[in-house]
Coordinates of C-alpha atoms and ligand atoms in Angstrom, one line a residue:
M10 CA 50.3 -179.8 87.4
S11 CA 47.5 -181.6 85.8
S12 CA 46.6 -183.6 88.9
E13 CA 45.7 -180.3 90.5
R14 CA 43.4 -179.4 87.7
S15 CA 39.8 -180.6 87.4
A16 CA 37.8 -181.3 84.3
G17 CA 35.9 -178.0 84.6
D18 CA 39.0 -176.0 85.3
F19 CA 39.2 -174.2 81.9
V20 CA 41.3 -171.2 83.1
P21 CA 43.4 -169.6 80.4
A22 CA 46.9 -170.6 81.4
A23 CA 50.2 -168.8 80.9
A24 CA 51.7 -169.4 77.4
S25 CA 53.6 -172.4 78.7
A26 CA 52.3 -175.6 77.0
D27 CA 54.9 -177.2 74.7
I28 CA 52.3 -178.3 72.2
G29 CA 48.5 -178.4 71.7
V30 CA 46.3 -181.2 70.5
Y31 CA 43.0 -180.1 68.9
G32 CA 40.5 -183.0 68.5
L33 CA 40.3 -185.6 71.3
G34 CA 38.6 -188.5 69.5
V35 CA 40.2 -191.9 69.7
M36 CA 43.5 -190.9 68.0
G37 CA 43.8 -187.3 69.4
A38 CA 43.2 -188.3 73.0
N39 CA 45.8 -191.1 72.8
L40 CA 48.3 -188.8 71.1
A41 CA 47.8 -186.2 73.8
R42 CA 48.3 -188.8 76.5
N43 CA 51.4 -190.1 74.8
L44 CA 52.9 -186.6 74.7
A45 CA 52.0 -185.9 78.4
R46 CA 53.4 -189.2 79.5
H47 CA 56.7 -188.2 77.9
G48 CA 56.9 -185.1 80.0
H49 CA 55.6 -182.6 77.6
S50 CA 53.1 -180.0 78.7
V51 CA 50.0 -180.5 76.4
A52 CA 47.2 -178.0 75.8
V53 CA 44.1 -179.9 74.9
F54 CA 40.9 -178.8 73.2
N55 CA 37.9 -180.5 71.6
R56 CA 34.8 -179.0 69.9
T57 CA 32.5 -180.9 72.2
P58 CA 33.8 -180.1 75.8
A59 CA 32.7 -183.5 77.2
R60 CA 35.6 -185.2 75.5
T61 CA 38.1 -182.8 77.1
E62 CA 36.5 -183.3 80.5
R63 CA 36.6 -187.0 80.0
L64 CA 40.3 -187.0 79.1
I65 CA 41.2 -184.9 82.2
D66 CA 38.9 -187.0 84.5
L67 CA 40.3 -190.3 83.3
H68 CA 43.9 -189.5 82.5
G69 CA 44.7 -186.1 83.9
G70 CA 47.2 -187.7 86.3
E71 CA 49.3 -189.1 83.5
G72 CA 51.1 -185.8 82.9
D73 CA 50.8 -182.0 82.4
F74 CA 47.6 -181.3 80.5
V75 CA 46.3 -177.8 80.0
P76 CA 42.6 -178.1 79.2
A77 CA 41.1 -175.2 77.2
A78 CA 37.5 -173.9 77.1
D79 CA 37.7 -172.4 73.6
P80 CA 40.2 -172.0 70.7
A81 CA 41.4 -168.6 71.9
H82 CA 42.3 -170.0 75.4
F83 CA 43.8 -173.0 73.7
V84 CA 46.1 -170.9 71.5
A85 CA 46.9 -168.5 74.4
S86 CA 48.2 -171.4 76.5
L87 CA 50.9 -172.4 74.0
R88 CA 54.5 -171.3 74.2
R89 CA 56.0 -169.5 71.1
P90 CA 56.5 -170.5 68.3
R91 CA 53.2 -172.3 68.9
A92 CA 52.7 -175.8 67.7
V93 CA 49.2 -177.3 67.3
I94 CA 48.4 -180.8 66.2
I95 CA 45.0 -181.2 64.8
M96 CA 43.5 -184.7 64.9
V97 CA 40.0 -184.4 63.5
Q98 CA 37.9 -185.9 60.7
A99 CA 39.9 -185.4 57.5
G100 CA 38.3 -183.1 55.0
A101 CA 35.6 -180.7 56.3
G102 CA 36.8 -181.1 59.9
T103 CA 40.4 -180.2 59.1
E104 CA 39.3 -177.3 56.9
A105 CA 37.0 -175.9 59.7
V106 CA 39.7 -176.2 62.4
I107 CA 42.3 -174.5 60.2
E108 CA 39.9 -171.6 59.5
Q109 CA 39.3 -171.3 63.3
L110 CA 42.9 -171.4 64.4
S111 CA 44.8 -169.5 61.7
P112 CA 43.5 -166.0 62.7
L113 CA 44.6 -166.7 66.2
L114 CA 48.2 -167.7 65.2
E115 CA 51.3 -165.6 64.3
P116 CA 54.0 -165.9 61.7
G117 CA 56.4 -168.7 62.7
D118 CA 53.7 -170.8 64.4
I119 CA 53.0 -174.3 63.2
I120 CA 49.8 -176.2 62.5
V121 CA 50.2 -180.0 62.1
D122 CA 47.5 -182.0 60.4
A123 CA 47.8 -185.5 61.8
G124 CA 44.7 -186.9 60.1
N125 CA 44.6 -189.1 57.0
T126 CA 44.5 -186.2 54.5
Y127 CA 45.1 -186.6 50.8
Y128 CA 48.5 -185.1 50.1
A129 CA 47.3 -182.7 47.4
D130 CA 45.0 -181.1 50.0
T131 CA 48.0 -180.7 52.3
E132 CA 50.0 -179.0 49.5
R133 CA 47.2 -176.6 48.8
R134 CA 46.8 -175.7 52.5
E135 CA 50.5 -175.4 53.0
A136 CA 50.8 -172.9 50.2
S137 CA 47.9 -170.8 51.5
L138 CA 49.1 -170.8 55.1
R139 CA 52.7 -170.0 54.0
E140 CA 51.4 -166.6 52.8
Q141 CA 50.5 -165.8 56.5
G142 CA 53.9 -167.0 57.6
I143 CA 52.4 -170.1 59.3
H144 CA 54.1 -173.5 58.8
F145 CA 51.7 -176.2 57.9
V146 CA 52.8 -179.7 58.4
G147 CA 51.0 -182.7 56.9
M148 CA 51.9 -185.6 59.2
G149 CA 51.2 -189.3 58.6
V150 CA 50.5 -191.2 61.8
S151 CA 50.3 -195.0 61.6
G152 CA 49.6 -197.6 64.2
G153 CA 45.9 -196.9 65.0
E154 CA 44.6 -196.3 68.5
E155 CA 47.2 -198.4 70.3
G156 CA 50.1 -196.9 68.3
A157 CA 49.0 -193.3 69.0
L158 CA 49.2 -194.1 72.8
L159 CA 52.2 -196.4 73.0
G160 CA 54.3 -195.2 70.0
P161 CA 53.3 -194.7 66.4
S162 CA 55.3 -194.5 63.3
I163 CA 55.3 -190.8 62.4
M164 CA 55.8 -189.3 59.0
P165 CA 55.9 -185.4 59.1
G166 CA 56.3 -183.3 56.0
G167 CA 56.6 -179.5 56.0
T168 CA 59.5 -177.1 56.4
E169 CA 62.9 -177.9 58.0
A170 CA 62.2 -175.1 60.5
S171 CA 59.0 -176.7 61.7
Y172 CA 60.8 -180.0 62.1
A173 CA 63.5 -178.3 64.2
R174 CA 60.7 -177.3 66.7
L175 CA 58.6 -180.5 66.4
G176 CA 61.2 -183.2 65.9
P177 CA 62.3 -183.7 69.5
L178 CA 58.7 -184.0 70.7
L179 CA 57.6 -186.3 68.0
E180 CA 60.7 -188.5 68.2
S181 CA 60.2 -188.8 71.9
I182 CA 56.7 -190.3 71.5
S183 CA 57.2 -192.4 68.4
A184 CA 57.9 -196.1 68.4
H185 CA 61.6 -197.0 68.7
V186 CA 63.7 -199.9 67.4
D187 CA 67.1 -200.4 69.1
G188 CA 66.8 -196.8 70.4
V189 CA 66.2 -195.4 66.9
P190 CA 62.9 -193.4 66.6
C191 CA 60.3 -194.4 64.0
C192 CA 60.0 -190.7 63.0
T193 CA 61.9 -188.5 60.7
H194 CA 61.4 -185.4 58.6
V195 CA 60.1 -186.9 55.3
G196 CA 60.4 -183.8 53.2
P197 CA 58.8 -180.5 52.4
G198 CA 55.2 -179.8 51.4
G199 CA 52.8 -182.8 51.3
A200 CA 55.7 -185.4 51.4
G201 CA 54.6 -186.7 54.8
H202 CA 51.0 -187.4 53.8
F203 CA 52.2 -188.8 50.5
V204 CA 54.4 -191.3 52.2
K205 CA 51.6 -192.2 54.7
M206 CA 49.3 -192.7 51.7
V207 CA 51.7 -195.1 50.0
H208 CA 52.3 -196.9 53.3
N209 CA 48.6 -197.6 53.4
G210 CA 48.6 -198.7 49.7
I211 CA 51.4 -201.2 50.6
E212 CA 49.4 -202.3 53.6
Y213 CA 46.5 -203.1 51.2
A214 CA 48.8 -205.2 49.0
D215 CA 50.4 -207.0 52.0
M216 CA 46.9 -207.9 53.4
Q217 CA 45.6 -209.1 50.0
L218 CA 48.7 -211.2 49.4
I219 CA 48.3 -212.9 52.8
A220 CA 44.6 -213.4 52.2
E221 CA 45.4 -215.1 48.8
A222 CA 48.0 -217.3 50.5
Y223 CA 45.4 -218.4 53.0
D224 CA 42.8 -219.1 50.3
L225 CA 45.3 -221.2 48.3
L226 CA 46.2 -223.2 51.4
R227 CA 42.6 -223.8 52.1
R228 CA 41.1 -224.4 48.7
V229 CA 44.0 -225.9 46.7
A230 CA 46.0 -227.6 49.5
G231 CA 42.7 -228.5 51.3
M232 CA 44.0 -227.5 54.8
S233 CA 41.8 -226.8 57.8
V234 CA 41.8 -223.3 59.4
P235 CA 43.8 -224.4 62.5
E236 CA 46.3 -226.0 60.2
I237 CA 46.7 -222.8 58.2
A238 CA 47.1 -220.8 61.5
D239 CA 50.0 -223.1 62.3
V240 CA 51.5 -222.5 58.8
F241 CA 51.4 -218.7 59.4
R242 CA 53.0 -219.2 62.8
D243 CA 55.7 -221.2 61.1
W244 CA 56.2 -218.4 58.5
K245 CA 56.8 -216.0 61.4
R246 CA 60.2 -217.7 61.7
S247 CA 61.1 -216.8 58.1
E248 CA 61.8 -213.6 56.1
L249 CA 58.0 -213.1 56.2
D250 CA 58.0 -212.3 59.9
S251 CA 55.7 -209.3 60.4
Y252 CA 52.8 -207.9 62.4
L253 CA 50.3 -208.8 59.7
I254 CA 51.5 -212.4 59.7
D255 CA 51.1 -212.4 63.5
I256 CA 47.6 -211.1 63.5
T257 CA 46.6 -213.4 60.7
A258 CA 47.5 -216.4 62.8
E259 CA 45.5 -214.9 65.7
V260 CA 42.4 -214.2 63.6
L261 CA 42.5 -217.8 62.2
D262 CA 42.9 -219.2 65.7
R263 CA 39.7 -217.6 66.9
I264 CA 36.6 -219.8 67.2
D265 CA 33.2 -218.1 67.0
P266 CA 31.6 -218.7 70.5
A267 CA 28.1 -218.6 69.1
T268 CA 28.5 -221.3 66.4
G269 CA 31.7 -223.1 67.3
E270 CA 32.9 -222.5 63.7
P271 CA 36.2 -220.8 62.8
F272 CA 35.6 -217.0 63.3
V273 CA 36.9 -216.4 59.7
D274 CA 33.9 -218.4 58.4
V275 CA 31.3 -216.3 60.2
I276 CA 32.6 -213.0 58.8
V277 CA 30.9 -211.6 55.7
D278 CA 33.5 -211.8 52.9
A279 CA 33.1 -208.2 51.6
A280 CA 36.2 -206.1 52.5
G281 CA 35.7 -202.5 53.4
Q282 CA 38.0 -199.6 52.5
K283 CA 38.4 -196.0 53.6
G284 CA 40.1 -194.8 50.4
T285 CA 43.8 -194.7 50.9
G286 CA 44.4 -197.7 48.6
A287 CA 42.3 -195.9 45.9
W288 CA 44.3 -192.7 46.5
T289 CA 47.6 -194.6 46.1
T290 CA 46.4 -196.3 42.9
R291 CA 44.9 -193.1 41.4
T292 CA 48.1 -191.1 42.2
A293 CA 50.2 -193.8 40.6
L294 CA 48.1 -193.6 37.5
E295 CA 48.6 -189.9 37.4
L296 CA 52.4 -190.2 37.9
G297 CA 52.6 -193.0 35.3
V298 CA 54.0 -195.5 37.8
A299 CA 53.0 -199.2 37.8
V300 CA 51.6 -200.4 41.1
P301 CA 49.7 -203.5 40.0
A302 CA 49.8 -205.3 43.4
I303 CA 48.4 -202.2 45.2
A304 CA 45.8 -201.7 42.5
E305 CA 44.7 -205.3 42.4
A306 CA 44.4 -205.3 46.2
T307 CA 42.2 -202.3 46.0
F308 CA 40.1 -203.8 43.2
A309 CA 39.9 -207.1 45.1
R310 CA 38.1 -205.3 48.0
A311 CA 35.7 -203.7 45.5
A312 CA 35.1 -207.1 43.8
S313 CA 34.5 -208.8 47.1
S314 CA 31.8 -206.1 47.9
A315 CA 30.0 -206.5 44.6
T316 CA 27.7 -209.0 46.3
A317 CA 24.8 -208.8 43.8
Q318 CA 27.1 -209.5 40.9
R319 CA 28.8 -212.3 42.7
A320 CA 25.4 -213.9 43.4
A321 CA 24.3 -213.5 39.8
V322 CA 27.5 -215.0 38.3
R323 CA 27.3 -217.9 40.7
A324 CA 23.7 -218.5 39.8
A325 CA 24.6 -218.3 36.1
G326 CA 26.8 -221.3 36.6
I327 CA 29.9 -219.8 35.1
N328 CA 32.4 -222.4 36.4
A329 CA 33.8 -224.5 33.7
G330 CA 37.3 -225.8 33.5
T331 CA 38.7 -225.8 37.0
T332 CA 41.0 -228.5 38.1
R333 CA 42.7 -228.8 41.5
P334 CA 45.9 -230.7 41.9
G335 CA 45.7 -233.8 44.1
F336 CA 48.4 -234.3 46.6
A337 CA 49.2 -238.0 46.9
T338 CA 51.4 -237.6 49.9
A339 CA 51.9 -235.3 52.8
A340 CA 55.3 -234.4 51.4
E341 CA 53.7 -233.2 48.2
R342 CA 51.3 -231.0 50.1
D343 CA 54.1 -229.6 52.2
A344 CA 56.0 -228.8 49.0
F345 CA 52.9 -226.8 47.8
V346 CA 52.7 -225.0 51.2
D347 CA 56.3 -224.0 50.8
A348 CA 55.7 -222.9 47.2
V349 CA 53.0 -220.6 48.5
R350 CA 55.4 -219.1 51.1
Q351 CA 57.9 -218.4 48.3
A352 CA 55.2 -216.9 46.1
L353 CA 54.1 -214.7 49.0
Y354 CA 57.6 -213.5 49.6
G355 CA 58.3 -212.8 45.9
S356 CA 55.0 -210.9 45.6
K357 CA 55.7 -208.9 48.8
I358 CA 59.1 -207.8 47.3
A359 CA 57.3 -206.8 44.1
A360 CA 54.6 -204.9 46.0
Y361 CA 57.1 -202.9 48.2
A362 CA 59.2 -202.2 45.1
Q363 CA 56.0 -200.6 43.5
G364 CA 55.2 -198.5 46.5
F365 CA 58.8 -197.2 46.8
D366 CA 58.8 -196.5 43.1
E367 CA 55.7 -194.3 43.6
I368 CA 57.4 -192.4 46.4
A369 CA 60.7 -192.1 44.4
T370 CA 58.9 -190.8 41.3
A371 CA 56.8 -188.2 43.2
S372 CA 59.9 -187.1 45.2
A373 CA 61.9 -186.6 42.0
Q374 CA 59.1 -184.7 40.3
R375 CA 58.4 -182.4 43.3
G376 CA 62.0 -182.0 44.6
W377 CA 61.1 -183.6 48.0
N378 CA 64.4 -185.5 48.2
V379 CA 62.8 -188.3 50.3
D380 CA 65.3 -190.7 51.8
L381 CA 63.8 -194.0 50.8
G382 CA 65.9 -196.1 53.2
A383 CA 64.8 -193.8 56.1
M384 CA 61.1 -194.5 55.2
A385 CA 61.7 -198.3 55.6
R386 CA 63.5 -197.5 58.9
I387 CA 60.6 -195.5 60.4
W388 CA 58.1 -198.3 59.4
R389 CA 60.0 -201.0 61.4
A390 CA 57.8 -200.4 64.5
G391 CA 54.6 -198.6 65.4
C392 CA 52.8 -199.2 62.1
I393 CA 50.7 -201.9 60.5
I394 CA 53.3 -203.0 57.9
R395 CA 56.1 -203.4 60.5
A396 CA 58.3 -206.3 59.5
R397 CA 61.7 -207.8 59.7
F398 CA 62.0 -207.4 55.9
L399 CA 62.1 -203.5 56.2
D400 CA 65.7 -203.8 57.6
D401 CA 66.7 -205.3 54.2
I402 CA 65.1 -202.4 52.4
T403 CA 66.9 -199.8 54.6
R404 CA 70.2 -201.7 54.0
A405 CA 69.6 -201.9 50.2
Y406 CA 69.1 -198.1 49.9
G407 CA 72.0 -197.5 52.3
E408 CA 74.3 -199.5 49.9
D409 CA 72.9 -197.8 46.8
P410 CA 70.6 -194.8 47.3
Q411 CA 70.2 -194.6 43.4
L412 CA 68.7 -198.1 43.1
P413 CA 66.5 -198.0 40.0
T414 CA 64.1 -200.4 41.7
L415 CA 64.2 -202.5 44.9
L416 CA 64.1 -205.6 42.7
T417 CA 67.8 -205.1 41.7
A418 CA 69.1 -204.9 45.3
P419 CA 71.3 -208.0 45.5
V420 CA 69.3 -209.3 48.5
F421 CA 66.0 -209.1 46.6
S422 CA 67.2 -210.2 43.2
R423 CA 68.6 -213.3 44.9
A424 CA 65.3 -213.9 46.7
L425 CA 63.3 -213.4 43.5
N426 CA 65.4 -215.9 41.6
E427 CA 64.9 -218.4 44.5
A428 CA 61.1 -217.7 44.6
L429 CA 60.2 -217.5 40.9
P430 CA 60.0 -221.2 40.0
A431 CA 57.6 -221.9 42.9
W432 CA 55.7 -218.6 42.4
R433 CA 55.0 -219.6 38.8
Q434 CA 53.6 -223.0 40.0
V435 CA 51.4 -221.3 42.5
V436 CA 50.0 -218.8 40.1
S437 CA 49.3 -221.6 37.6
A438 CA 47.6 -223.7 40.3
A439 CA 45.5 -220.8 41.3
A440 CA 44.4 -220.2 37.6
L441 CA 43.7 -223.9 37.0
G442 CA 41.9 -224.3 40.3
G443 CA 39.7 -221.2 39.7
V444 CA 41.0 -219.7 42.9
P445 CA 41.4 -215.9 42.4
A446 CA 44.9 -214.7 43.2
P447 CA 45.0 -211.3 41.5
A448 CA 47.8 -209.8 43.6
F449 CA 50.1 -212.9 43.3
A450 CA 49.5 -213.0 39.5
A451 CA 49.9 -209.2 39.0
S452 CA 53.1 -209.1 41.0
L453 CA 54.6 -212.0 39.0
A454 CA 53.6 -210.2 35.7
Y455 CA 55.2 -207.0 37.0
V456 CA 58.5 -208.9 37.6
D457 CA 58.2 -210.6 34.2
Q458 CA 57.6 -207.2 32.5
L459 CA 60.6 -205.6 34.1
R460 CA 62.9 -208.5 33.2
A461 CA 61.7 -208.9 29.6
R462 CA 64.2 -208.1 26.8
R463 CA 61.3 -207.1 24.5
L464 CA 57.7 -206.2 25.4
P465 CA 54.7 -206.2 23.1
A466 CA 54.6 -202.4 23.7
A467 CA 56.3 -202.2 20.3
L468 CA 53.1 -203.6 18.7
I469 CA 51.0 -201.1 20.7
Q470 CA 53.2 -198.2 19.3
G471 CA 52.6 -199.6 15.8
Q472 CA 48.8 -199.6 16.4
R473 CA 48.9 -196.1 17.9
D474 CA 50.8 -194.9 14.9
F475 CA 48.3 -196.6 12.5
F476 CA 45.1 -195.1 13.9
G477 CA 46.3 -191.9 15.5
S478 CA 49.6 -190.9 13.9
H479 CA 51.1 -191.0 17.4
T480 CA 54.6 -191.8 15.9
Y481 CA 57.3 -194.2 17.2
H482 CA 61.0 -194.4 17.7
R483 CA 63.1 -197.1 15.9
V484 CA 65.5 -199.4 17.7
D485 CA 68.2 -198.2 15.4
D486 CA 67.3 -194.5 16.1
P487 CA 65.8 -194.3 19.6
V488 CA 65.6 -190.5 19.5
G489 CA 64.2 -190.0 16.0
V490 CA 60.4 -189.6 15.6
Y491 CA 58.9 -191.7 12.8
H492 CA 55.5 -192.2 11.2
V493 CA 54.3 -194.6 8.5
L494 CA 51.9 -193.1 5.9
W495 CA 49.4 -196.0 6.5
A496 CA 46.7 -194.5 4.3
E497 CA 49.0 -194.0 1.3
P498 CA 49.4 -196.8 -1.2
G499 CA 53.2 -197.2 -0.6
R500 CA 52.9 -196.9 3.2
A501 CA 56.2 -195.1 3.2
E502 CA 58.0 -194.4 6.5
E503 CA 58.7 -190.7 7.2
K504 CA 61.1 -189.2 9.8
W505 CA 59.3 -186.3 11.4
S506 CA 62.2 -185.1 13.6
Ligands
NAP616 P1 37.1 -189.8 65.9 O1 37.3 -190.7 67.2 O2 35.8 -190.1 65.1 O3 37.1 -188.3 66.4 C1 36.9 -187.3 65.5 C2 37.3 -186.0 66.1 O4 37.1 -185.0 65.1 C3 36.5 -185.5 67.3 O5 37.3 -185.0 68.2 C4 35.5 -184.5 66.6 O6 35.1 -183.6 67.6 C5 36.5 -183.9 65.7 N1 35.8 -183.1 64.6 C6 35.1 -183.6 63.6 N2 34.6 -182.6 62.8 C7 35.0 -181.4 63.4 C8 34.8 -180.0 63.1 N3 34.1 -179.6 62.1 N4 35.4 -179.1 64.0 C9 36.1 -179.5 65.0 N5 36.3 -180.8 65.4 C10 35.7 -181.7 64.6 O7 38.3 -189.9 64.9 P2 39.8 -190.6 65.0 O8 39.7 -192.1 64.8 O9 40.4 -190.1 66.3 O10 40.5 -190.0 63.7 C11 40.9 -188.7 63.6 C12 41.8 -188.5 62.4 O11 42.9 -189.4 62.5 C13 41.2 -188.9 61.1 O12 41.6 -188.0 60.1 C14 41.6 -190.3 60.8 O13 41.6 -190.6 59.4 C15 43.0 -190.2 61.4 N6 43.6 -191.5 61.7 C16 42.9 -192.5 62.3 C17 43.5 -193.7 62.6 C18 42.7 -194.7 63.4 O14 43.2 -195.9 63.5 N7 41.5 -194.4 63.9 C19 44.8 -193.9 62.3 C20 45.6 -192.9 61.7 C21 44.9 -191.7 61.4 P3 33.7 -183.8 68.4 O15 34.0 -184.6 69.6 O16 33.2 -182.4 68.7 O17 32.7 -184.5 67.5

């Protein structure tokens, strides 16, 4: 047992460990502890031995750890078929570790990449390792440091055979809701990392929408930070109930001890990003799927960080034409607060519809067969976007797995109809007041685009045909291909096929 082993006790063990964790940084160490605490024997290895020693010193008593001195001992300590989770810096780190481990493994063994890897890299690695008979699993893990230790949401891709070996271990350590694990086999190839990428894209949109709601409450409704914290606590009792709403209230509650000011006012207003929002947006562009709320959320972080441009535009005094509504009574202000709640809910439905559309499109194109309802189910706990609302999404796909978009699920079309009047008022107030609300506005435009009987896309087709002979279809012949001879005097219409 681990308690009998010391940090320096790197003796090659019998091939008995259930699973290995390579990479004992913040995430890897916590994942290894979570596995050990659930009764699994875990081989552990880290490039820098001090991290392995530290894990065994501090937490060796939590379960059965098998510390390894080098990759060969690490692999030798695993039972067959071997399963190794690598949790290292995505990119060069992942590449280096795969190169190190693959010659030591045998056909049937499994390498799991639990880092935040771009799904196309996962597909490439999976294809190459498949030639050696090694199963390569790209696995999304959400929930950060705490989730890795106490129960993350887990999104594994790869083969069915690899899930048969890994599933029971992973499901035992994932978060659970009413006894149901927040882990399922997402689909083959890079499906797991793809779904994790879109999860993060949705997270970007969710955070931006909440930030816009806060800004409108502060700058249009004129509320104080503590008052806004109370509003978010109130919204927790509504369909908006979610982890992100919870932590928003907590962040807004905090007072900076150094200045006595609200903490939110002492933070530099330039949002960072690690790239998953950009990946989700770029991939959507490649797939031809509209994800405007996710894209606007990503662009908003970039715009916030364009500090030199922001200073220059402020200095240039570009600020004409803003008007803020006055609220004569508390009741009027309360009505605006409720309108913001409805705009937030409507926008959230639109943002999730976009993310699920991106997953559905990739799944259809690549034959992944991703169960969309199951994705909402495994996001109900352990991850950053956990929310009450996800139950409605699971139910909606349960009732109709072929939903063309989440917007048409009865629960959401009803909610959108309720929210739209207030949502329009809020977007108008934001525009008139000069308060940027790009994700609210883009989500509203998305819904309006999808519900429009006719779109000005017809005019764009006419323009394209004029300058580039790109052709068009006619409403009375939707399959025929037409072109107008714009340069000829008669500008006759020809049917090309
Ligand atoms: P971390 O604490 O910075 O640890 C990085 C680990 O990678 C260390 O064990 C390091 O080993 C190892 N490593 C880096 N390059 C290596 C190489 N060339 N060969 C072997 N080992 C190498 O990172 P982390 O926060 O645990 O994140 C690990 C992965 O999880 C990343 O892909 C990250 O995107 C993903 N992730 C993180 C979170 C989060 O909330 N932090 C959430 C989900 C997913 P040494 O000790 O020898 O340097």
